[in-house]
Amino acid sequence: MIAVQRAWQRARRRKALISIALLLPLALAAAAVAVRLAGLNLGTAIALPCLLLVVGSATWKARQLDRRWLVRQLDNHPVVQDSSDLLFASSDALNPLQQRQRARLRDALGQTMPDLRPRWPWRNLLLCWLGGLLVIALALGWPQGGVTTTALRDPAAADAASAVATRLQSSRLQIQAPVYTGQPARTQAALDAKVPQDSALSWSLRFNGTPTTAALQLHDGSRIALKRDGEQWTAQWKATRPTLYRIVTEPALVQPRLYRLDVAPDRPPSVRVITPDRTLVLASPNQREWALQFEASDDFGVAATAELQITLAQGSGENITFREQRVPLTGSRPATLRRFARTLDLAALGAQPGNDVIAQLHVRDNHTPKAQTAQSTSLILRLPSEEQVLGEAMEGMVKKTLPAYFRSQRQIIIDAEALIKARPTLSAEEFVKRADAIGVDQRILRLRYGQFLGEEAEGAAKPPPTSDSLPTSDTPTADHDDHGDGHGDGHGDDREHAAGGHDDHDHGPPKGEGQPVFGSATDVLSEYGHTHDHAEAATLLDPQTRATLKAALDQMWSSEGELRQGRPQQALPFAYKALEFIKQVQQAERIYLARVGPELPPIDEGRRMTGKRDDLGSRTLSITAVDAPDPTIGAVWQQLGKSGNAPDLDALSAWLGRNQSRLTDPLSLAAAIEELRLTPDCSTCRATLRAQLWRALLRPSPQVQRRTAPDPMAQRYLDALEATR
């Protein structure tokens, strides 16, 4: 079986070689014709698939020599006796006689193995190679302009033929980016590119003709000369601005096209503050350090070092002094996204209470020859002074104390009911003391609601009554001494005094009263707040709401009197009525502010419906003509709309040179202009340029809109007014 396998492989290799030898000259001839007709680049592109086709065909031909073919070839040998299929059959499927025959065949083929290789088709090979070489010779040696003798060639015709044949055969563009970008040099065959600013560009071009001169024509009119070095034409240029260019030769290049060169400028770095999250930070009283963290990014990399500018502002008013220092910082992470961190020691900076510490990070990129810089936003750490710390502490004390004093009407009712239930377990003195405390809460709540009716505070709060001066039914309380002789029925004068407010306006305590009691809510407000501005809120309520609130205050007054005398059971009805009135006030549908009424001029009844227009201003609107923006571009846009008109491309190019800074994509407009300049009869190029001009047109500023045409009745009225004028 090994001998059979070797003979089979030799036969398949011979078949593949025969196929390659027959098809190779045809493929070479096709490639030569393509090189002659379309140039070396296209010829090479055609030759490669032809060679692949030859290899594929040879492989397919070799695979046709399969097992069935091998069995047929072996059966032709007299030793095999038409039993070659037994060599490839399974041993389990053969009977003893067949197995004996297969063993005999193996011994015979091992001694005398026939040659299975196909013969070489020498005649066909000779014809194929002769035909292929003939086609190659004709394709490469045939004259360009036809079969003419040298003596009869016209020089002018030769120049014209060489002009037609001038084509761009190969191109190479080498791009060397600036060193600070870190980008390696690259070479590409395409002449369109996008490069970093200040990149060094080097062109290497080859033509299949023999031009006398060649250059790169930029869209702004300037040229870059191409120098000849043997078969190569080279040029160098530093990419400082984006441009469009084309290759111009003498004689003219066949099928010239426009190439685009985009230049990406180096953007300045940007800085982002990570910590702290606010620009103004209020320091805590015992703060000793201030942590700062920044993140700087750049397209080509941020410098590894940066400067942190620290300014210390001391003093107040006009006596502020500034002390500045700069601290170098070293960044971490990659160059395109660096992080800078610093923790400031406030004591080392000399920061004192009342000072401001201002920090700002300055970074730079790697741009050469001059680096671009950027700075972060200014971060301010404000150290509170001793007065501010004391004020904040006092404010916190007030916030903690006042909610305990400003109790709601519902809470007063709950406390009174709880006191009534606990009466059997309390002594008479303790019961009266607690009832008086609830009465004090009722008084504070009454004064609080009374501010919405324009009432003033009744003065400094008295100390709670002691057991020595507890009020009785015959003795007026300390609070009632300010209003009248005892509680009385209905408290007529007292209620008028409480609801109507005081006429005097005094910030201090009334004469004859004691000093403010520490911890009293009204004393805290009168000393650290402003409690006499609530009279303006009286105008926010409508009369019905004011009356309801006035009734609630009356009920609070009665409830307070009963509680201060130790009778919470008698105070509950007044407290419940006060709560009901307060709910009605809270559910009021509207409030309004009636400060000053509108003062409209009086209407002259004698001039109404008379049609007289004396002393009236003219309604005629003065409309001035607006100059059309961009007259040049507008005229070219209109010329492009008519197929017969030739647009003024030179004027349009001059306009583009003056206004390219305000356009978002000036190269697209310049490319459309150049395409139409090269092919004036191209309708698609005209439409493309017209679309680009529409985007570049300035929109006119909004003007006065024309009034709508009046209907017939309104027109008759206007005509009548004009007739009476």
XYZ file of C-alpha atoms in Angstrom, residues 8-20 55-67 69 118:
28
model
C -0.609 8.135 -6.629
C 1.025 11.288 -5.173
C 3.553 11.431 -8.057
C 0.707 11.291 -10.529
C -1.168 14.154 -8.869
C 1.951 16.348 -8.732
C 2.584 15.711 -12.434
C -1.001 16.738 -13.231
C -0.631 20.001 -11.271
C 2.634 20.877 -13.011
C 1.107 20.263 -16.429
C -1.811 22.599 -15.615
C 0.546 25.351 -14.378
C -2.706 27.908 -8.891
C -6.355 27.195 -8.146
C -6.886 25.499 -11.507
C -3.816 23.303 -10.999
C -5.040 22.228 -7.579
C -8.456 21.386 -8.976
C -6.933 19.336 -11.784
C -4.774 17.385 -9.334
C -7.733 16.572 -7.114
C -9.544 15.034 -10.085
C -7.122 12.105 -9.797
C -9.142 10.552 -6.983
C -9.481 6.942 -5.766
C -9.182 7.073 -11.099
C 0.314 11.368 -16.982
